Structures are given as structure tokens and as C-alpha cells.
């Protein structure tokens, strides 16, 4: 993978915040407001729903909005109102349809977009991980997704709280674009970047063989951060052996990471194809928000 050789600038014309009115969505909304302010982009506060049979019959027979639709419009307007500020244009948008279809379509209409999601992950009462709307949106969209999981810290108004950023990569082409996001956020927040690649366990090799094996990985990771960015992001390079999920989660905890950035492809070992694994499992377990950029 080539080095990011230009200034770390990324284009975002709209921030699409998909809410389901849950407590996790409330925290995600606070992050969405910060991101909209950072990008000087309008904040589109969206909720996707399917009409109940009774509401559908009302709208067909009376040619008027159902109580379900009116109630959702009122709730959405209230959420948008709490996120508005003099510096941010906030629009509530109620969408008919499945979230994983209509949310990406909304982002496409206002491209280039950044989608912000909240998710409760999995639990004995919550829906299963594989069935969550957030995961389906993440699978369906071509736009970067900023997902706030159940363990992410609460955030309030202010500057971007990304003092320590972890960029985990498997050297796929999508990683270059993801690195731009990591670098841009690091510059804005005055943060540091850790770059991490997790490789299979080679514990049976002796120390000399292991060093020779790991050196190319360190060199490749170092090339992801251009010389001019080293002045503001104080990069640190890590190559770790073992299970990718466990090593990334461990790094987040040990180094008190504020944002995890993943440059992924769907077929990678960090990818999205396996049930209860991959990127969405990281989102559910990470004690910070996760930005995914897929290719």
C-alpha cells in the first residue's frame, strides 16, 4: 500500500445520523453533532420505519397521515431540535422502508456522506448482533460509517474527543482512504495515531526469525503515515500476533484509544461476512467509537 502523500483532507458534504430513538442513538447523536460541526456539513437526522398494517390502512382509506407517522415525525423533530445549533443546519428526515436500504440511499443523495450510527450490540434482551439495523446499514453502504457501540464513552458538545486514534489495517486498498480519516481527525483533535497490523501467531519461530518476519510489516505500516503528518500525530507502529479481534480490543484498552479506524474489504480477516465476528463484533466490544471504510 502506498503512503498517504497529500495533506490529510477528506470531503464530507453531509452527516447522516440514523436514529432509532434508543439510548445508544442519543450518544451517537452527540458524536454526529460534533462531526457535522467539524466538517461544516448539514446534519441529516433520519429515522426509517415500516408502517403497521393499521396505519397503512388508515393512509390508504383516508389519504391522510397515520398516527404512527405523525408520532414518529414529532419524535424525530424533537431529536433534531436537541442537536441543532447556530453553526449546524439540522434536518429531520422520516423515511419509509427498511433502514439498510433507505439510509444508504439518503447518503447517496447527499454525497459525499458520513453515516453515524448507534448500536446496542447484543445481549439477552436486545436483538441478535447479526440482525441489528446498524450492522445491515454498515454492510449495505459505500460510505464511511461512524458507529457508536454500547461501550463507547458519552460525549458532549466541544471539540472532537479523539486524542488517541488506532488505525488497524490489513493493507487492503481501502486502507489508504481510511488512513486519511485517521490523519485528518488526529490533526484536528491534536491526537496521536497508533498503526496496527495483526498477523497469525508465529510463536514457534526463534527471535531472529521472528524479527526478520516482522520487519516488512513495520516498514509497511510506517509508510502509511507521511513525513509531514509526523509533526502533529506522533505515530507509533505496532505489529501483533494472534487473533485480530482480541488484539485490537486489547490495544484499545491498554492504550486508552478514543477512536478505532478500520480500512477493510469484505473478504478480509477483519471483514463483515461472518456471523457475530469481524468489524461489527469489534464495534460491539470496543470502548470507543469505530470508523469503518470499506472497499
mmCIF file of C-alpha atoms in Angstrom, residues 37-238:
data_model
loop_
_atom_site.group_PDB
_atom_site.id
_atom_site.type_symbol
_atom_site.label_atom_id
_atom_site.label_comp_id
_atom_site.label_asym_id
_atom_site.label_seq_id
_atom_site.Cartn_x
_atom_site.Cartn_y
_atom_site.Cartn_z
ATOM 1 C CA UNK A 37 -19.620 20.896 13.095
ATOM 2 C CA UNK A 38 -16.113 19.707 12.218
ATOM 3 C CA UNK A 39 -16.969 19.175 8.546
ATOM 4 C CA UNK A 40 -19.211 22.277 8.372
ATOM 5 C CA UNK A 41 -21.826 19.924 6.916
ATOM 6 C CA UNK A 42 -25.593 19.734 7.372
ATOM 7 C CA UNK A 43 -26.747 17.131 9.869
ATOM 8 C CA UNK A 44 -29.491 14.911 8.446
ATOM 9 C CA UNK A 45 -31.309 13.268 11.354
ATOM 10 C CA UNK A 46 -33.029 10.245 9.829
ATOM 11 C CA UNK A 47 -35.348 7.534 11.060
ATOM 12 C CA UNK A 48 -36.502 4.647 8.882
ATOM 13 C CA UNK A 49 -39.719 2.781 9.613
ATOM 14 C CA UNK A 50 -42.307 0.424 8.194
ATOM 15 C CA UNK A 51 -45.972 1.282 8.544
ATOM 16 C CA UNK A 52 -48.043 -1.053 10.660
ATOM 17 C CA UNK A 53 -50.953 -2.715 8.899
ATOM 18 C CA UNK A 54 -53.436 -0.495 10.715
ATOM 19 C CA UNK A 55 -51.527 2.676 9.856
ATOM 20 C CA UNK A 56 -51.223 1.569 6.239
ATOM 21 C CA UNK A 57 -54.970 1.061 6.010
ATOM 22 C CA UNK A 58 -55.608 4.500 7.504
ATOM 23 C CA UNK A 59 -53.349 6.197 4.968
ATOM 24 C CA UNK A 60 -54.905 4.277 2.071
ATOM 25 C CA UNK A 61 -58.521 4.839 3.045
ATOM 26 C CA UNK A 62 -58.324 8.403 4.336
ATOM 27 C CA UNK A 63 -55.463 9.778 2.212
ATOM 28 C CA UNK A 64 -54.031 11.308 5.352
ATOM 29 C CA UNK A 65 -51.031 10.704 7.594
ATOM 30 C CA UNK A 66 -51.489 7.969 10.175
ATOM 31 C CA UNK A 67 -50.993 8.451 13.896
ATOM 32 C CA UNK A 68 -47.876 6.275 13.651
ATOM 33 C CA UNK A 69 -46.326 8.591 11.063
ATOM 34 C CA UNK A 70 -47.282 11.759 12.951
ATOM 35 C CA UNK A 71 -45.871 10.408 16.221
ATOM 36 C CA UNK A 72 -42.585 9.465 14.552
ATOM 37 C CA UNK A 73 -42.335 12.876 12.879
ATOM 38 C CA UNK A 74 -42.787 14.548 16.263
ATOM 39 C CA UNK A 75 -40.153 12.355 17.941
ATOM 40 C CA UNK A 76 -37.722 12.928 15.092
ATOM 41 C CA UNK A 77 -38.241 16.683 15.168
ATOM 42 C CA UNK A 78 -37.536 16.637 18.897
ATOM 43 C CA UNK A 79 -34.256 14.746 18.407
ATOM 44 C CA UNK A 80 -33.202 17.120 15.607
ATOM 45 C CA UNK A 81 -34.030 20.070 17.843
ATOM 46 C CA UNK A 82 -31.774 18.833 20.624
ATOM 47 C CA UNK A 83 -28.883 18.501 18.146
ATOM 48 C CA UNK A 84 -29.317 21.846 16.407
ATOM 49 C CA UNK A 85 -27.031 24.826 16.969
ATOM 50 C CA UNK A 86 -26.386 28.175 15.262
ATOM 51 C CA UNK A 87 -23.460 26.625 13.384
ATOM 52 C CA UNK A 88 -25.200 23.442 12.175
ATOM 53 C CA UNK A 89 -28.090 23.061 9.737
ATOM 54 C CA UNK A 90 -30.141 20.175 11.121
ATOM 55 C CA UNK A 91 -32.877 18.478 9.069
ATOM 56 C CA UNK A 92 -35.203 15.729 10.378
ATOM 57 C CA UNK A 93 -35.947 13.179 7.640
ATOM 58 C CA UNK A 94 -38.510 10.411 8.124
ATOM 59 C CA UNK A 95 -38.001 7.554 5.682
ATOM 60 C CA UNK A 96 -40.405 4.779 4.651
ATOM 61 C CA UNK A 97 -38.618 1.471 4.276
ATOM 62 C CA UNK A 98 -36.012 -0.863 5.699
ATOM 63 C CA UNK A 99 -33.129 1.052 7.339
ATOM 64 C CA UNK A 100 -30.415 -0.826 5.447
ATOM 65 C CA UNK A 101 -31.997 0.255 2.158
ATOM 66 C CA UNK A 102 -33.211 3.812 2.731
ATOM 67 C CA UNK A 103 -30.382 5.128 4.944
ATOM 68 C CA UNK A 104 -27.635 4.333 2.374
ATOM 69 C CA UNK A 105 -29.895 5.752 -0.351
ATOM 70 C CA UNK A 106 -30.242 9.005 1.615
ATOM 71 C CA UNK A 107 -26.463 9.175 1.983
ATOM 72 C CA UNK A 108 -26.112 8.636 -1.771
ATOM 73 C CA UNK A 109 -28.431 11.571 -2.435
ATOM 74 C CA UNK A 110 -26.240 13.891 -0.360
ATOM 75 C CA UNK A 111 -22.805 12.535 -1.239
ATOM 76 C CA UNK A 112 -20.081 12.528 -0.161
ATOM 77 C CA UNK A 113 -21.559 11.432 3.156
ATOM 78 C CA UNK A 114 -20.546 10.166 6.550
ATOM 79 C CA UNK A 115 -23.110 7.912 8.234
ATOM 80 C CA UNK A 116 -23.330 7.942 12.034
ATOM 81 C CA UNK A 117 -24.978 5.001 13.792
ATOM 82 C CA UNK A 118 -25.653 3.925 17.343
ATOM 83 C CA UNK A 119 -25.956 0.273 18.269
ATOM 84 C CA UNK A 120 -26.680 -1.624 21.454
ATOM 85 C CA UNK A 121 -24.761 -4.649 20.182
ATOM 86 C CA UNK A 122 -26.058 -7.940 21.552
ATOM 87 C CA UNK A 123 -27.449 -9.144 24.837
ATOM 88 C CA UNK A 124 -30.047 -11.432 26.382
ATOM 89 C CA UNK A 125 -32.836 -8.950 25.679
ATOM 90 C CA UNK A 126 -31.516 -6.961 22.713
ATOM 91 C CA UNK A 127 -31.812 -8.212 19.150
ATOM 92 C CA UNK A 128 -29.074 -10.539 17.944
ATOM 93 C CA UNK A 129 -25.928 -8.953 16.565
ATOM 94 C CA UNK A 130 -26.471 -10.291 13.063
ATOM 95 C CA UNK A 131 -29.984 -8.863 12.988
ATOM 96 C CA UNK A 132 -29.237 -5.322 14.068
ATOM 97 C CA UNK A 133 -30.172 -2.471 11.765
ATOM 98 C CA UNK A 134 -26.772 -0.872 12.313
ATOM 99 C CA UNK A 135 -24.893 -3.894 11.012
ATOM 100 C CA UNK A 136 -27.132 -4.156 7.965
ATOM 101 C CA UNK A 137 -26.540 -0.488 7.142
ATOM 102 C CA UNK A 138 -22.810 -0.933 7.579
ATOM 103 C CA UNK A 139 -22.911 -3.894 5.197
ATOM 104 C CA UNK A 140 -25.024 -2.055 2.622
ATOM 105 C CA UNK A 141 -23.435 1.370 2.229
ATOM 106 C CA UNK A 142 -20.391 2.509 0.296
ATOM 107 C CA UNK A 143 -19.894 5.489 2.622
ATOM 108 C CA UNK A 144 -17.728 5.571 5.742
ATOM 109 C CA UNK A 145 -19.692 4.666 8.873
ATOM 110 C CA UNK A 146 -19.011 6.111 12.306
ATOM 111 C CA UNK A 147 -20.595 3.655 14.713
ATOM 112 C CA UNK A 148 -21.056 4.221 18.441
ATOM 113 C CA UNK A 149 -21.322 0.948 20.315
ATOM 114 C CA UNK A 150 -22.656 0.248 23.798
ATOM 115 C CA UNK A 151 -19.238 0.620 25.451
ATOM 116 C CA UNK A 152 -18.285 3.920 23.804
ATOM 117 C CA UNK A 153 -17.954 6.819 26.273
ATOM 118 C CA UNK A 154 -20.552 9.555 26.484
ATOM 119 C CA UNK A 155 -19.647 12.748 24.674
ATOM 120 C CA UNK A 156 -20.900 16.308 24.973
ATOM 121 C CA UNK A 157 -20.527 19.472 22.941
ATOM 122 C CA UNK A 158 -16.998 20.649 22.261
ATOM 123 C CA UNK A 159 -14.042 19.627 20.147
ATOM 124 C CA UNK A 160 -13.507 16.183 18.671
ATOM 125 C CA UNK A 161 -12.501 13.918 21.575
ATOM 126 C CA UNK A 162 -10.023 11.854 19.576
ATOM 127 C CA UNK A 163 -6.738 12.349 21.388
ATOM 128 C CA UNK A 164 -5.599 8.796 20.701
ATOM 129 C CA UNK A 165 -6.528 7.091 17.414
ATOM 130 C CA UNK A 166 -5.904 3.488 16.439
ATOM 131 C CA UNK A 167 -5.715 2.728 12.725
ATOM 132 C CA UNK A 168 -5.902 -1.055 12.253
ATOM 133 C CA UNK A 169 -5.216 -2.277 8.729
ATOM 134 C CA UNK A 170 -4.660 -5.449 6.769
ATOM 135 C CA UNK A 171 -3.055 -3.497 3.884
ATOM 136 C CA UNK A 172 -6.074 -3.628 1.561
ATOM 137 C CA UNK A 173 -6.614 -0.767 -0.937
ATOM 138 C CA UNK A 174 -9.419 0.709 1.182
ATOM 139 C CA UNK A 175 -6.853 1.344 3.903
ATOM 140 C CA UNK A 176 -5.359 4.370 2.138
ATOM 141 C CA UNK A 177 -8.671 6.233 2.254
ATOM 142 C CA UNK A 178 -9.230 5.133 5.853
ATOM 143 C CA UNK A 179 -5.775 6.446 6.767
ATOM 144 C CA UNK A 180 -6.815 9.879 5.506
ATOM 145 C CA UNK A 181 -9.681 9.928 8.000
ATOM 146 C CA UNK A 182 -7.398 8.870 10.831
ATOM 147 C CA UNK A 183 -4.852 11.541 9.949
ATOM 148 C CA UNK A 184 -7.461 14.276 9.473
ATOM 149 C CA UNK A 185 -9.068 13.577 12.837
ATOM 150 C CA UNK A 186 -5.659 13.424 14.500
ATOM 151 C CA UNK A 187 -4.710 16.826 13.093
ATOM 152 C CA UNK A 188 -7.999 18.447 14.128
ATOM 153 C CA UNK A 189 -8.009 16.960 17.636
ATOM 154 C CA UNK A 190 -4.263 17.256 18.208
ATOM 155 C CA UNK A 191 -4.247 13.490 18.637
ATOM 156 C CA UNK A 192 -1.739 10.701 18.254
ATOM 157 C CA UNK A 193 -2.045 7.736 15.889
ATOM 158 C CA UNK A 194 -1.185 4.107 16.513
ATOM 159 C CA UNK A 195 -0.994 1.961 13.368
ATOM 160 C CA UNK A 196 -1.577 -1.731 13.957
ATOM 161 C CA UNK A 197 -1.449 -4.898 11.886
ATOM 162 C CA UNK A 198 -2.316 -8.263 13.411
ATOM 163 C CA UNK A 199 -0.689 -11.333 11.880
ATOM 164 C CA UNK A 200 -1.027 -15.067 12.643
ATOM 165 C CA UNK A 201 0.833 -16.368 15.678
ATOM 166 C CA UNK A 202 4.430 -17.340 14.901
ATOM 167 C CA UNK A 203 5.471 -18.133 18.472
ATOM 168 C CA UNK A 204 7.299 -21.268 17.361
ATOM 169 C CA UNK A 205 9.855 -19.176 15.462
ATOM 170 C CA UNK A 206 13.013 -18.139 17.258
ATOM 171 C CA UNK A 207 13.661 -14.452 17.986
ATOM 172 C CA UNK A 208 15.867 -13.849 14.930
ATOM 173 C CA UNK A 209 13.418 -15.469 12.521
ATOM 174 C CA UNK A 210 10.550 -13.538 14.061
ATOM 175 C CA UNK A 211 12.372 -10.216 13.706
ATOM 176 C CA UNK A 212 13.085 -10.889 10.035
ATOM 177 C CA UNK A 213 9.446 -11.831 9.526
ATOM 178 C CA UNK A 214 8.012 -8.752 11.265
ATOM 179 C CA UNK A 215 10.324 -6.077 9.828
ATOM 180 C CA UNK A 216 8.445 -5.822 6.481
ATOM 181 C CA UNK A 217 5.177 -5.272 8.354
ATOM 182 C CA UNK A 218 6.693 -2.468 10.422
ATOM 183 C CA UNK A 219 8.109 -0.859 7.278
ATOM 184 C CA UNK A 220 4.739 -1.046 5.501
ATOM 185 C CA UNK A 221 2.906 0.488 8.461
ATOM 186 C CA UNK A 222 5.466 3.278 8.738
ATOM 187 C CA UNK A 223 4.872 4.186 5.098
ATOM 188 C CA UNK A 224 1.161 4.758 5.766
ATOM 189 C CA UNK A 225 1.953 7.935 7.728
ATOM 190 C CA UNK A 226 3.636 10.602 5.541
ATOM 191 C CA UNK A 227 6.558 12.624 6.932
ATOM 192 C CA UNK A 228 4.580 15.886 7.208
ATOM 193 C CA UNK A 229 1.937 14.164 9.363
ATOM 194 C CA UNK A 230 4.512 13.062 11.907
ATOM 195 C CA UNK A 231 4.700 16.655 13.118
ATOM 196 C CA UNK A 232 1.174 16.542 14.501
ATOM 197 C CA UNK A 233 0.185 12.916 15.104
ATOM 198 C CA UNK A 234 3.225 11.360 16.865
ATOM 199 C CA UNK A 235 2.693 7.955 15.207
ATOM 200 C CA UNK A 236 3.519 4.650 16.857
ATOM 201 C CA UNK A 237 3.714 1.410 14.882
ATOM 202 C CA UNK A 238 2.608 -1.977 16.204
#
